[in-house]
Amino acid sequence: MKTNCFFYRKKKYSINPNGVVTSKSHSNIALIKYWGKHNNKTQIPLNSSISYSLGEVYTVTRLIYQKKKERNLPIKVFFSGKEKTSFLPKILEFFHRISSYCSYLQDFNFIIETYNTFPHSSGIASSASSMSSLALCIMEIEKKLVSSSKEDFFLKKSSFLARLGSGSACRSIYPGLVVWGCHKSIKGSNNLYAIPYPYEVHSIFTKIEDTILIIDDEPKKILSSKGHQLMNDHPFARERFKCATQNMSRLISILKIGDFQEFGELIEHEALTLHAMIMTSRPYFLCMKPNTLNVIYTVWDFRKQNKKNIYFTLDAGANVHLLYPIQEKTFILKWIYSDLFVYSKKIIESFCL
Ligand code: PMV
């Protein structure tokens, strides 16, 4: 069943006393990118996407809930130990969007304590891991209130709620390859929540390294919400959505066969297409920095000379994710530190979960 009403939770519970729940959620990197959604607040994507969840880059959230006393502020947010009122509008909007699915929320005040293992708003999907860890916390509360929740429902609804916070966050609920958005060749895929990739995957794709080069650790110049919105009257949008759907079909067979070169070329094409959309929207933006291009050219040269399996992908920011099989890690990582460190502010050694 894939309708919103599946997730409604009416107010039939006895309110528990105060409590604390904690969760951890990993960031993810999309291989086929989600860029463009229906023009309303329901976070329905205009094409399907697939990502790897990432080790080492995650958000930990502690949610303290207290039975509401009148005139209390409903939510306080602390990020790395400091109160962050600037995070409140997004979180309040999130609570508002999920309120009809989690009616118990209105009975509590909340204190959210959260930290990331990576810089927020820097092109590493911090909203994905933060919104998904918050959604998981909320579902932990729901589990305490409504003890009948099954694990499968718990994860589906966590993904469903996370989506309403930030689209790509719905993919962070699961490890491994995760699909979000309806695609005719992927059984169970749908627009409301993400699912673990359901088909055979060649062993080469089960142990992939992702070394992230932080080129720019300043907050992003273009918020993804704005970028998605600009796809609504983008002159190339229709072709882009078609292309993403075709790329997904190609990826299904690549993942089965284990062709790393095809895989790499496809993810680089996706990354550059995302940036092409960003560069040609109105108003237009440029998220890459000179060092993003320096890294890309250096990777292409290295690949040509050494016949190694290393390919890049990008989020809507300047940072570069370098994907390669674990079998080639020793040689490639040494080269990254010797030849690419010069272009980076920081290197994060992550891997695909
Ligand atoms: O989840 P949002 O609204 O921040 O959008 C994320 C979009 C990309 O990261 C650029 C691509 C993706 O699919 O993760």
Short mmCIF file of C-alpha atoms and ligand atoms in Angstrom, two decimals:
data_model
loop_
_atom_site.label_atom_id
_atom_site.label_comp_id
_atom_site.label_asym_id
_atom_site.label_seq_id
_atom_site.Cartn_x
_atom_site.Cartn_y
_atom_site.Cartn_z
CA MET A 1 0.00 0.00 0.00
CA LYS A 2 1.52 3.30 -1.01
CA THR A 3 -0.82 6.04 0.04
CA ASN A 4 -0.28 8.71 2.64
CA CYS A 5 -3.12 7.40 4.84
CA PHE A 6 -1.10 4.25 5.58
CA PHE A 7 1.00 6.40 7.88
CA TYR A 8 -1.63 8.30 9.86
CA ARG A 9 -1.31 7.81 13.56
CA LYS A 10 -4.40 8.98 15.40
CA LYS A 11 -4.31 10.13 18.99
CA LYS A 12 -5.18 6.82 20.62
CA TYR A 13 -2.55 6.38 23.26
CA SER A 14 -1.96 7.19 26.87
CA ILE A 15 0.66 9.90 27.10
CA ASN A 16 3.88 8.61 28.53
CA PRO A 17 5.92 10.73 30.89
CA ASN A 18 9.02 12.54 29.70
CA GLY A 19 11.68 10.65 27.87
CA VAL A 20 14.76 10.67 25.66
CA VAL A 21 15.42 8.87 22.39
CA THR A 22 18.61 8.78 20.34
CA SER A 23 19.38 7.84 16.77
CA LYS A 24 22.19 7.93 14.26
CA SER A 25 21.75 8.31 10.53
CA HIS A 26 24.25 8.30 7.71
CA SER A 27 24.57 10.71 4.85
CA ASN A 28 24.13 9.40 1.33
CA ILE A 29 25.53 10.13 -2.10
CA ALA A 30 23.19 9.85 -5.06
CA LEU A 31 24.35 8.00 -8.18
CA ILE A 32 21.23 8.98 -10.12
CA LYS A 33 20.33 12.43 -8.83
CA TYR A 34 17.04 13.79 -7.58
CA TRP A 35 16.74 17.36 -8.81
CA GLY A 36 13.22 18.67 -9.30
CA LYS A 37 10.01 17.97 -7.43
CA HIS A 38 6.33 18.67 -7.81
CA ASN A 39 5.50 22.26 -7.05
CA ASN A 40 3.82 21.79 -3.68
CA LYS A 41 5.00 20.97 -0.20
CA THR A 42 4.64 17.21 -0.42
CA GLN A 43 8.16 16.46 -1.63
CA ILE A 44 7.24 14.26 -4.58
CA PRO A 45 10.23 13.80 -6.89
CA LEU A 46 10.05 14.25 -10.66
CA ASN A 47 12.40 11.33 -11.30
CA SER A 48 13.60 8.30 -9.40
CA SER A 49 17.00 8.39 -7.70
CA ILE A 50 19.40 5.90 -6.15
CA SER A 51 22.14 6.44 -3.60
CA TYR A 52 24.73 4.73 -1.47
CA SER A 53 24.54 5.42 2.24
CA LEU A 54 27.92 6.46 3.56
CA GLY A 55 30.07 5.27 6.43
CA GLU A 56 31.90 7.80 8.67
CA VAL A 57 29.60 10.70 7.71
CA TYR A 58 26.58 10.76 9.94
CA THR A 59 24.39 12.74 12.30
CA VAL A 60 23.61 11.74 15.85
CA THR A 61 20.40 13.17 17.32
CA ARG A 62 19.12 13.07 20.86
CA LEU A 63 15.51 14.07 21.20
CA ILE A 64 14.27 14.95 24.66
CA TYR A 65 10.49 15.07 24.93
CA GLN A 66 8.62 16.59 27.83
CA LYS A 67 4.91 16.69 28.40
CA LYS A 68 3.78 20.12 27.30
CA LYS A 69 3.43 22.81 29.91
CA GLU A 70 1.64 25.91 28.84
CA ARG A 71 3.57 28.77 27.34
CA ASN A 72 6.71 26.70 26.92
CA LEU A 73 8.61 27.09 23.69
CA PRO A 74 7.73 23.97 21.71
CA ILE A 75 11.21 23.20 20.33
CA LYS A 76 14.80 24.10 21.19
CA VAL A 77 17.68 23.01 18.98
CA PHE A 78 21.31 22.52 19.96
CA PHE A 79 23.96 21.78 17.35
CA SER A 80 27.33 20.55 18.64
CA GLY A 81 26.40 21.80 22.11
CA LYS A 82 25.35 25.33 21.06
CA GLU A 83 21.79 26.56 20.72
CA LYS A 84 20.99 27.10 17.01
CA THR A 85 17.90 29.22 16.51
CA SER A 86 18.75 29.44 12.78
CA PHE A 87 17.81 25.74 12.43
CA LEU A 88 14.37 26.32 13.93
CA PRO A 89 12.38 27.45 10.85
CA LYS A 90 13.27 24.27 8.91
CA ILE A 91 12.53 22.05 11.90
CA LEU A 92 9.25 23.80 12.69
CA GLU A 93 8.22 23.43 9.06
CA PHE A 94 9.12 19.75 9.26
CA PHE A 95 7.07 19.25 12.45
CA HIS A 96 4.18 21.06 10.82
CA ARG A 97 4.35 18.86 7.69
CA ILE A 98 4.39 15.63 9.67
CA SER A 99 1.87 16.71 12.34
CA SER A 100 -1.09 14.89 10.81
CA TYR A 101 0.91 11.65 10.61
CA CYS A 102 2.20 11.96 14.17
CA SER A 103 -0.57 13.68 16.10
CA TYR A 104 1.11 12.83 19.43
CA LEU A 105 3.78 15.46 18.71
CA GLN A 106 1.49 18.25 19.79
CA ASP A 107 1.48 16.95 23.37
CA PHE A 108 5.19 17.48 23.93
CA ASN A 109 7.88 20.08 24.06
CA PHE A 110 11.12 19.02 22.44
CA ILE A 111 14.80 19.64 22.89
CA ILE A 112 16.85 18.47 19.94
CA GLU A 113 20.56 17.90 20.48
CA THR A 114 22.45 17.00 17.37
CA TYR A 115 25.93 16.82 15.89
CA ASN A 116 27.46 15.85 12.56
CA THR A 117 30.77 14.20 11.83
CA PHE A 118 31.20 16.56 8.86
CA PRO A 119 30.62 20.27 8.06
CA HIS A 120 26.93 21.10 7.58
CA SER A 121 25.61 22.85 4.43
CA SER A 122 28.84 22.11 2.56
CA GLY A 123 27.59 19.88 -0.22
CA ILE A 124 27.78 16.76 1.93
CA ALA A 125 24.13 16.00 2.40
CA SER A 126 23.79 17.16 6.01
CA SER A 127 20.06 17.70 5.64
CA ALA A 128 19.74 14.04 4.58
CA SER A 129 21.41 12.64 7.69
CA SER A 130 19.97 15.23 10.08
CA MET A 131 16.37 14.95 8.89
CA SER A 132 16.53 11.16 8.74
CA SER A 133 17.98 10.91 12.25
CA LEU A 134 15.25 13.24 13.52
CA ALA A 135 12.61 11.14 11.76
CA LEU A 136 14.07 7.99 13.36
CA CYS A 137 13.92 9.67 16.79
CA ILE A 138 10.27 10.58 16.24
CA MET A 139 9.52 7.00 15.26
CA GLU A 140 11.28 5.82 18.44
CA ILE A 141 8.80 7.95 20.38
CA GLU A 142 5.93 6.52 18.32
CA LYS A 143 7.20 3.03 19.10
CA LYS A 144 7.03 3.78 22.82
CA LEU A 145 3.52 5.21 22.53
CA VAL A 146 2.09 2.65 20.11
CA SER A 147 3.91 -0.55 20.88
CA SER A 148 2.35 -2.42 17.96
CA SER A 149 4.71 -0.88 15.36
CA LYS A 150 6.48 -3.57 13.32
CA GLU A 151 10.08 -3.11 12.15
CA ASP A 152 9.08 -2.90 8.49
CA PHE A 153 6.47 -0.22 9.24
CA PHE A 154 8.96 1.59 11.50
CA LEU A 155 11.48 1.92 8.66
CA LYS A 156 8.92 2.77 5.96
CA LYS A 157 7.33 5.46 8.07
CA SER A 158 10.74 6.81 9.15
CA SER A 159 11.61 7.15 5.46
CA PHE A 160 8.21 8.67 4.71
CA LEU A 161 8.65 11.28 7.47
CA ALA A 162 12.28 11.98 6.57
CA ARG A 163 11.17 12.73 3.00
CA LEU A 164 8.94 15.50 4.30
CA GLY A 165 12.00 17.08 5.95
CA SER A 166 14.34 16.77 2.98
CA GLY A 167 13.73 14.58 -0.07
CA SER A 168 17.07 12.80 -0.15
CA ALA A 169 16.80 12.13 3.61
CA CYS A 170 14.31 9.34 2.94
CA ARG A 171 17.15 7.31 1.36
CA SER A 172 19.35 7.63 4.48
CA ILE A 173 17.10 5.31 6.50
CA TYR A 174 18.68 2.23 4.92
CA PRO A 175 22.29 1.15 4.38
CA GLY A 176 23.59 0.11 0.96
CA LEU A 177 21.95 1.05 -2.32
CA VAL A 178 18.63 2.78 -1.78
CA VAL A 179 16.00 3.82 -4.33
CA TRP A 180 13.46 6.58 -4.01
CA GLY A 181 10.88 7.50 -6.63
CA CYS A 182 8.73 5.45 -8.90
CA HIS A 183 10.57 3.59 -11.68
CA LYS A 184 8.74 1.05 -13.77
CA SER A 185 11.59 -1.49 -13.66
CA ILE A 186 12.13 -1.35 -9.90
CA LYS A 187 9.61 -3.36 -7.95
CA GLY A 188 8.25 -1.54 -4.90
CA SER A 189 9.79 1.80 -5.88
CA ASN A 190 7.51 4.70 -5.06
CA ASN A 191 7.46 8.41 -4.45
CA LEU A 192 6.48 8.34 -0.77
CA TYR A 193 9.38 6.50 0.81
CA ALA A 194 12.65 4.90 -0.16
CA ILE A 195 13.31 1.16 -0.43
CA PRO A 196 16.51 -0.89 -0.34
CA TYR A 197 17.59 -1.66 -3.93
CA PRO A 198 15.77 -4.96 -4.53
CA TYR A 199 17.88 -6.64 -7.23
CA GLU A 200 21.09 -8.55 -7.67
CA VAL A 201 24.27 -6.53 -7.26
CA HIS A 202 27.68 -7.74 -8.47
CA SER A 203 30.24 -8.16 -5.67
CA ILE A 204 32.38 -5.30 -7.04
CA PHE A 205 29.61 -2.89 -5.99
CA THR A 206 29.34 -4.18 -2.45
CA LYS A 207 32.65 -2.74 -1.27
CA ILE A 208 33.10 0.73 -2.69
CA GLU A 209 35.26 3.43 -1.16
CA ASP A 210 34.09 7.04 -1.24
CA THR A 211 36.84 9.55 -0.53
CA ILE A 212 35.30 12.98 -0.13
CA LEU A 213 37.37 16.02 -1.00
CA ILE A 214 36.10 19.06 0.84
CA ILE A 215 36.87 21.83 -1.62
CA ASP A 216 34.70 24.39 0.12
CA ASP A 217 33.36 24.15 3.66
CA GLU A 218 31.28 27.33 3.54
CA PRO A 219 27.47 26.98 3.53
CA LYS A 220 26.05 26.40 0.05
CA LYS A 221 25.24 29.39 -2.13
CA ILE A 222 22.16 27.73 -3.57
CA LEU A 223 19.82 25.90 -1.25
CA SER A 224 18.56 22.68 -2.74
CA SER A 225 14.94 23.77 -2.11
CA LYS A 226 15.56 26.71 -4.44
CA GLY A 227 17.31 24.50 -7.00
CA HIS A 228 14.41 22.04 -7.09
CA GLN A 229 11.99 24.89 -7.53
CA LEU A 230 13.95 26.27 -10.49
CA MET A 231 13.47 22.95 -12.30
CA ASN A 232 9.76 23.72 -12.60
CA ASP A 233 10.23 26.09 -15.49
CA HIS A 234 13.65 24.99 -16.58
CA PRO A 235 13.93 24.76 -20.39
CA PHE A 236 15.75 21.39 -20.21
CA ALA A 237 13.78 19.83 -17.35
CA ARG A 238 11.69 17.41 -19.38
CA GLU A 239 14.77 15.94 -21.12
CA ARG A 240 16.59 15.72 -17.80
CA PHE A 241 13.81 13.66 -16.19
CA LYS A 242 13.72 11.37 -19.22
CA CYS A 243 17.48 10.96 -19.10
CA ALA A 244 17.46 10.15 -15.35
CA THR A 245 14.84 7.45 -15.94
CA GLN A 246 16.91 5.93 -18.76
CA ASN A 247 20.07 6.11 -16.65
CA MET A 248 18.29 4.21 -13.88
CA SER A 249 17.36 1.45 -16.34
CA ARG A 250 20.98 1.25 -17.51
CA LEU A 251 22.24 1.17 -13.94
CA ILE A 252 20.11 -1.87 -13.12
CA SER A 253 21.98 -3.97 -15.68
CA ILE A 254 25.37 -2.41 -14.84
CA LEU A 255 24.92 -3.30 -11.17
CA LYS A 256 24.12 -6.88 -12.14
CA ILE A 257 26.94 -7.36 -14.64
CA GLY A 258 29.58 -5.58 -12.54
CA ASP A 259 30.93 -3.26 -15.23
CA PHE A 260 32.75 -0.63 -13.18
CA GLN A 261 33.78 1.48 -16.16
CA GLU A 262 30.16 1.79 -17.36
CA PHE A 263 29.12 2.52 -13.79
CA GLY A 264 31.73 5.26 -13.45
CA GLU A 265 30.87 6.90 -16.74
CA LEU A 266 27.21 6.89 -15.81
CA ILE A 267 27.73 8.50 -12.40
CA GLU A 268 30.03 11.16 -13.84
CA HIS A 269 27.44 11.93 -16.50
CA GLU A 270 24.75 12.23 -13.81
CA ALA A 271 26.90 14.57 -11.70
CA LEU A 272 27.70 16.83 -14.65
CA THR A 273 24.06 16.81 -15.75
CA LEU A 274 22.99 17.97 -12.29
CA HIS A 275 25.46 20.85 -12.50
CA ALA A 276 24.40 21.61 -16.07
CA MET A 277 20.84 22.04 -14.77
CA ILE A 278 22.07 24.32 -11.99
CA MET A 279 24.16 26.38 -14.41
CA THR A 280 21.32 26.82 -16.90
CA SER A 281 18.47 27.64 -14.54
CA ARG A 282 17.14 31.18 -14.18
CA PRO A 283 18.65 32.64 -12.13
CA TYR A 284 21.76 30.59 -12.97
CA PHE A 285 24.28 29.39 -10.40
CA LEU A 286 27.71 27.85 -10.40
CA CYS A 287 28.38 25.47 -7.51
CA MET A 288 31.73 24.16 -8.71
CA LYS A 289 34.90 25.98 -7.66
CA PRO A 290 38.16 26.13 -9.63
CA ASN A 291 39.49 23.33 -7.42
CA THR A 292 36.47 21.15 -8.24
CA LEU A 293 37.55 21.32 -11.88
CA ASN A 294 41.22 20.83 -10.97
CA VAL A 295 40.26 17.60 -9.21
CA ILE A 296 38.08 16.40 -12.11
CA TYR A 297 40.82 17.00 -14.72
CA THR A 298 43.45 15.37 -12.50
CA VAL A 299 41.22 12.31 -11.97
CA TRP A 300 40.66 12.00 -15.73
CA ASP A 301 44.41 12.19 -16.42
CA PHE A 302 45.21 9.68 -13.69
CA ARG A 303 42.58 7.27 -15.00
CA LYS A 304 43.96 7.46 -18.52
CA GLN A 305 47.54 6.90 -17.44
CA ASN A 306 47.01 4.25 -14.78
CA LYS A 307 43.93 2.40 -16.02
CA LYS A 308 42.43 2.59 -12.53
CA ASN A 309 38.77 2.47 -11.60
CA ILE A 310 38.22 5.85 -10.00
CA TYR A 311 35.25 8.06 -10.86
CA PHE A 312 33.77 11.20 -9.35
CA THR A 313 30.34 12.33 -8.43
CA LEU A 314 29.07 15.63 -7.02
CA ASP A 315 26.20 16.89 -4.93
CA ALA A 316 24.82 20.39 -5.46
CA GLY A 317 28.05 21.86 -4.13
CA ALA A 318 31.77 22.14 -4.82
CA ASN A 319 32.95 19.01 -3.02
CA VAL A 320 33.99 15.91 -4.91
CA HIS A 321 33.18 12.31 -4.04
CA LEU A 322 35.67 9.83 -5.49
CA LEU A 323 34.31 6.31 -5.84
CA TYR A 324 36.53 3.27 -6.39
CA PRO A 325 36.53 -0.45 -5.49
CA ILE A 326 38.14 -1.42 -2.21
CA GLN A 327 40.56 -3.71 -4.09
CA GLU A 328 42.27 -0.62 -5.52
CA LYS A 329 42.27 1.36 -2.27
CA THR A 330 45.97 1.23 -1.33
CA PHE A 331 47.23 2.62 -4.63
CA ILE A 332 44.43 5.13 -5.20
CA LEU A 333 44.28 6.57 -1.67
CA LYS A 334 48.03 7.15 -1.67
CA TRP A 335 47.67 8.98 -4.98
CA ILE A 336 44.74 11.06 -3.69
CA TYR A 337 46.83 12.33 -0.77
CA SER A 338 49.85 13.01 -2.95
CA ASP A 339 48.10 14.66 -5.95
CA LEU A 340 44.69 15.94 -4.80
CA PHE A 341 45.26 17.12 -1.25
CA VAL A 342 46.58 20.39 -2.64
CA TYR A 343 43.08 21.23 -3.99
CA SER A 344 41.20 20.25 -0.84
CA LYS A 345 40.54 21.79 2.55
CA LYS A 346 39.97 18.40 4.06
CA ILE A 347 39.73 14.77 2.99
CA ILE A 348 37.11 12.46 4.47
CA GLU A 349 37.74 8.75 4.01
CA SER A 350 34.26 7.36 3.70
CA PHE A 351 32.87 4.21 2.14
CA CYS A 352 29.57 2.96 0.80
CA LEU A 353 27.72 1.09 3.52
O1 PMV B 1 17.15 16.40 -0.37
P1 PMV B 1 17.40 17.72 -0.97
O2 PMV B 1 16.16 18.51 -1.16
O3 PMV B 1 18.47 18.46 -0.22
O4 PMV B 1 17.98 17.49 -2.45
C1 PMV B 1 19.18 16.82 -2.65
C2 PMV B 1 19.54 16.81 -4.07
C3 PMV B 1 20.89 16.25 -4.42
O5 PMV B 1 21.67 15.99 -3.28
C4 PMV B 1 21.64 17.24 -5.28
C5 PMV B 1 20.74 14.97 -5.23
C6 PMV B 1 20.29 13.75 -4.48
O6 PMV B 1 19.54 12.97 -5.06
O7 PMV B 1 20.72 13.57 -3.33
#
